[in-house]
CSV table of C-alpha atoms in Angstrom, one decimal:
chain,number,residue,atom,x,y,z
A,1,UNK,CA,51.4,-108.4,-140.5
A,2,UNK,CA,49.2,-107.1,-142.8
A,3,UNK,CA,46.8,-109.8,-144.0
A,4,UNK,CA,44.7,-109.7,-146.6
A,5,UNK,CA,41.3,-110.6,-146.0
A,6,UNK,CA,38.8,-111.4,-148.4
A,7,UNK,CA,36.4,-109.1,-146.9
A,8,UNK,CA,38.5,-106.0,-147.6
A,9,UNK,CA,39.1,-107.3,-151.2
A,10,UNK,CA,35.3,-107.3,-151.7
A,11,UNK,CA,35.1,-103.8,-150.3
A,12,UNK,CA,37.7,-102.6,-152.5
A,13,UNK,CA,36.2,-104.2,-155.6
A,14,UNK,CA,32.6,-102.9,-154.7
A,15,UNK,CA,34.0,-99.5,-154.3
A,16,UNK,CA,35.7,-99.8,-157.8
A,17,UNK,CA,32.6,-101.1,-159.3
A,18,UNK,CA,30.5,-98.6,-157.5
A,19,UNK,CA,32.9,-95.8,-158.7
A,20,UNK,CA,32.7,-96.9,-162.2
A,21,UNK,CA,29.0,-97.3,-162.2
A,22,UNK,CA,28.6,-93.8,-160.8
A,23,UNK,CA,31.0,-92.5,-163.2
A,24,UNK,CA,29.2,-94.0,-166.3
A,25,UNK,CA,25.6,-93.3,-165.1
A,26,UNK,CA,25.9,-90.4,-162.9
A,27,UNK,CA,29.0,-88.4,-163.4
A,28,UNK,CA,29.1,-88.3,-167.3
A,29,UNK,CA,25.4,-87.5,-167.7
A,30,UNK,CA,25.8,-84.6,-165.1
A,31,UNK,CA,29.0,-83.5,-166.8
A,32,UNK,CA,27.2,-83.6,-170.3
A,33,UNK,CA,24.3,-81.6,-168.9
A,34,UNK,CA,26.7,-79.0,-167.3
A,35,UNK,CA,28.5,-78.9,-170.7
A,36,UNK,CA,25.3,-78.3,-172.4
A,37,UNK,CA,24.4,-75.5,-170.0
A,38,UNK,CA,27.9,-74.1,-170.5
A,39,UNK,CA,27.4,-74.1,-174.2
A,40,UNK,CA,24.1,-72.5,-174.0
A,41,UNK,CA,25.5,-69.8,-171.7
A,42,UNK,CA,28.5,-69.2,-174.0
A,43,UNK,CA,26.0,-69.0,-177.0
A,44,UNK,CA,23.7,-66.4,-175.1
A,45,UNK,CA,26.9,-64.5,-174.1
A,46,UNK,CA,28.1,-64.5,-177.8
A,47,UNK,CA,24.6,-63.6,-178.9
A,48,UNK,CA,24.5,-60.7,-176.4
A,49,UNK,CA,27.9,-59.5,-177.6
A,50,UNK,CA,26.7,-59.6,-181.3
A,51,UNK,CA,23.5,-57.7,-180.3
A,52,UNK,CA,25.5,-55.2,-178.3
A,53,UNK,CA,28.0,-54.7,-181.3
A,54,UNK,CA,24.9,-54.2,-183.7
A,55,UNK,CA,23.3,-51.8,-181.3
A,56,UNK,CA,26.7,-50.0,-180.9
A,57,UNK,CA,27.0,-49.8,-184.8
A,58,UNK,CA,23.2,-48.7,-185.0
A,59,UNK,CA,24.0,-45.9,-182.4
A,60,UNK,CA,27.0,-44.7,-184.4
A,61,UNK,CA,25.1,-44.7,-187.6
A,62,UNK,CA,22.3,-42.7,-186.1
A,63,UNK,CA,24.7,-40.3,-184.4
A,64,UNK,CA,26.5,-39.9,-188.0
A,65,UNK,CA,23.1,-39.3,-189.7
A,66,UNK,CA,22.3,-36.7,-187.0
A,67,UNK,CA,25.4,-35.0,-187.7
A,68,UNK,CA,24.7,-35.1,-191.3
A,69,UNK,CA,21.3,-33.7,-190.8
A,70,UNK,CA,22.7,-30.9,-188.7
A,71,UNK,CA,25.3,-30.1,-191.2
A,72,UNK,CA,22.8,-30.3,-194.1
A,73,UNK,CA,20.4,-28.2,-192.2
A,74,UNK,CA,23.1,-25.5,-191.5
A,75,UNK,CA,24.1,-25.8,-195.3
A,76,UNK,CA,20.3,-25.2,-196.3
A,77,UNK,CA,20.1,-22.3,-193.6
A,78,UNK,CA,23.2,-20.7,-195.1
A,79,UNK,CA,21.9,-21.2,-198.7
A,80,UNK,CA,18.5,-19.7,-197.9
A,81,UNK,CA,20.2,-16.8,-196.2
A,82,UNK,CA,22.4,-16.2,-199.2
A,83,UNK,CA,19.3,-16.4,-201.5
A,84,UNK,CA,17.4,-13.9,-199.1
A,85,UNK,CA,20.4,-11.6,-199.4
A,86,UNK,CA,20.4,-11.9,-203.3
A,87,UNK,CA,16.6,-11.3,-203.4
A,88,UNK,CA,17.0,-8.3,-200.9
A,89,UNK,CA,19.8,-6.9,-203.2
A,90,UNK,CA,17.7,-7.5,-206.3
A,91,UNK,CA,14.6,-5.8,-204.8
A,92,UNK,CA,16.9,-2.9,-203.7
A,93,UNK,CA,18.2,-2.5,-207.2
A,94,UNK,CA,14.8,-2.6,-208.7
A,95,UNK,CA,13.4,0.0,-206.2
A,96,UNK,CA,16.5,2.3,-207.1
A,97,UNK,CA,15.8,1.7,-210.8
A,98,UNK,CA,12.1,2.5,-210.4
A,99,UNK,CA,13.1,5.6,-208.1
A,100,UNK,CA,15.6,6.9,-210.9
A,101,UNK,CA,13.1,6.4,-213.6
A,102,UNK,CA,10.5,8.4,-211.5
A,103,UNK,CA,12.9,11.1,-210.8
A,104,UNK,CA,14.0,11.3,-214.5
A,105,UNK,CA,10.3,11.4,-215.4
A,106,UNK,CA,9.8,14.1,-213.0
A,107,UNK,CA,12.8,16.0,-214.1
A,108,UNK,CA,11.6,15.5,-217.9
A,109,UNK,CA,8.1,16.8,-217.0
A,110,UNK,CA,9.5,19.7,-215.0
A,111,UNK,CA,11.9,20.7,-218.0
A,112,UNK,CA,8.9,20.3,-220.3
A,113,UNK,CA,6.9,22.4,-218.1
A,114,UNK,CA,9.6,25.0,-218.0
A,115,UNK,CA,9.8,25.0,-221.7
A,116,UNK,CA,6.1,25.4,-221.9
A,117,UNK,CA,6.1,28.4,-219.7
A,118,UNK,CA,9.1,29.9,-221.4
A,119,UNK,CA,7.3,29.5,-224.9
A,120,UNK,CA,4.2,31.1,-223.4
A,121,UNK,CA,6.4,34.0,-221.8
A,122,UNK,CA,7.9,34.4,-225.4
A,123,UNK,CA,4.5,34.4,-227.0
A,124,UNK,CA,3.2,37.0,-224.6
A,125,UNK,CA,6.2,39.1,-225.1
A,126,UNK,CA,5.9,38.8,-228.8
A,127,UNK,CA,2.2,39.6,-228.7
A,128,UNK,CA,2.9,42.7,-226.4
A,129,UNK,CA,5.7,43.9,-228.5
A,130,UNK,CA,3.4,43.5,-231.5
A,131,UNK,CA,0.6,45.4,-229.9
A,132,UNK,CA,3.1,48.1,-228.9
A,133,UNK,CA,4.3,48.4,-232.4
A,134,UNK,CA,0.8,48.5,-234.0
A,135,UNK,CA,0.1,51.3,-231.5
A,136,UNK,CA,3.2,53.2,-232.4
A,137,UNK,CA,2.9,52.8,-236.1
A,138,UNK,CA,-1.0,53.9,-235.8
A,139,UNK,CA,-0.2,57.3,-234.5
A,140,UNK,CA,2.8,59.4,-233.9
A,141,UNK,CA,4.0,59.6,-230.4
A,142,UNK,CA,5.3,62.2,-228.1
A,143,UNK,CA,7.1,61.5,-224.8
A,144,UNK,CA,4.0,61.5,-222.6
A,145,UNK,CA,2.2,58.9,-225.2
A,146,UNK,CA,5.6,56.9,-225.0
A,147,UNK,CA,5.5,56.7,-221.2
A,148,UNK,CA,1.7,55.9,-221.1
A,149,UNK,CA,2.1,53.1,-223.7
A,150,UNK,CA,5.2,51.8,-221.6
A,151,UNK,CA,3.1,52.0,-218.4
A,152,UNK,CA,0.2,50.2,-220.4
A,153,UNK,CA,2.5,47.6,-221.5
A,154,UNK,CA,3.9,46.8,-218.3
A,155,UNK,CA,0.5,46.6,-216.6
A,156,UNK,CA,-0.6,44.2,-219.3
A,157,UNK,CA,2.3,42.0,-218.8
A,158,UNK,CA,2.0,42.1,-215.0
A,159,UNK,CA,-1.7,41.3,-215.5
A,160,UNK,CA,-1.0,38.2,-217.8
A,161,UNK,CA,1.8,36.9,-215.6
A,162,UNK,CA,-0.5,36.9,-212.6
A,163,UNK,CA,-3.1,34.7,-214.3
C-alpha cells in the first residue's frame, strides 16, 4: 500500500534541511532585527512617556508659580493700598494739626488785638477823664458849663474812636 520510495524520503529530508537552513539564516536574523526594532520602539515610547511626564511636571510647576505670582501680586497690592491709606490718614492728621495751629494762632492774634484795643480804649477813657478833671478843677462850673464839657467830651470820644 503505501510504499516508501526513496524520492519521497529525499524530498522530506530536503524540506527539513531547507527548513533548518532557512530558520538559521533567514528566520532568526529577521526575528533579531524585528526584536531590535521592537526594542527601539519601546525605548522611544518610554522616552516619549518620560518627556511627557517631565513636560506635565514643568507645566504644573509653571501654573503653581503663576498662582504664587498672582497671590504675591494681590498681597503686594493690598499692602500698598494699606500703606496708602495710612499715608492718607497721616496727611489728614497733619493737615488737621496745621489747621488747628493756624486757628489757635488766629484766635490768639484776635485776642491780642482785642486786648490791645481794650487797652487803647481804657487809655483814651483815662485821658478824657483826666482832661475833664483838669478842666473841672481849673474853674468852677455851672450847669451850662457842665453840659458843654460833657458834650465836648463825648465829641472827642466819638472823634478818637472814628480814627
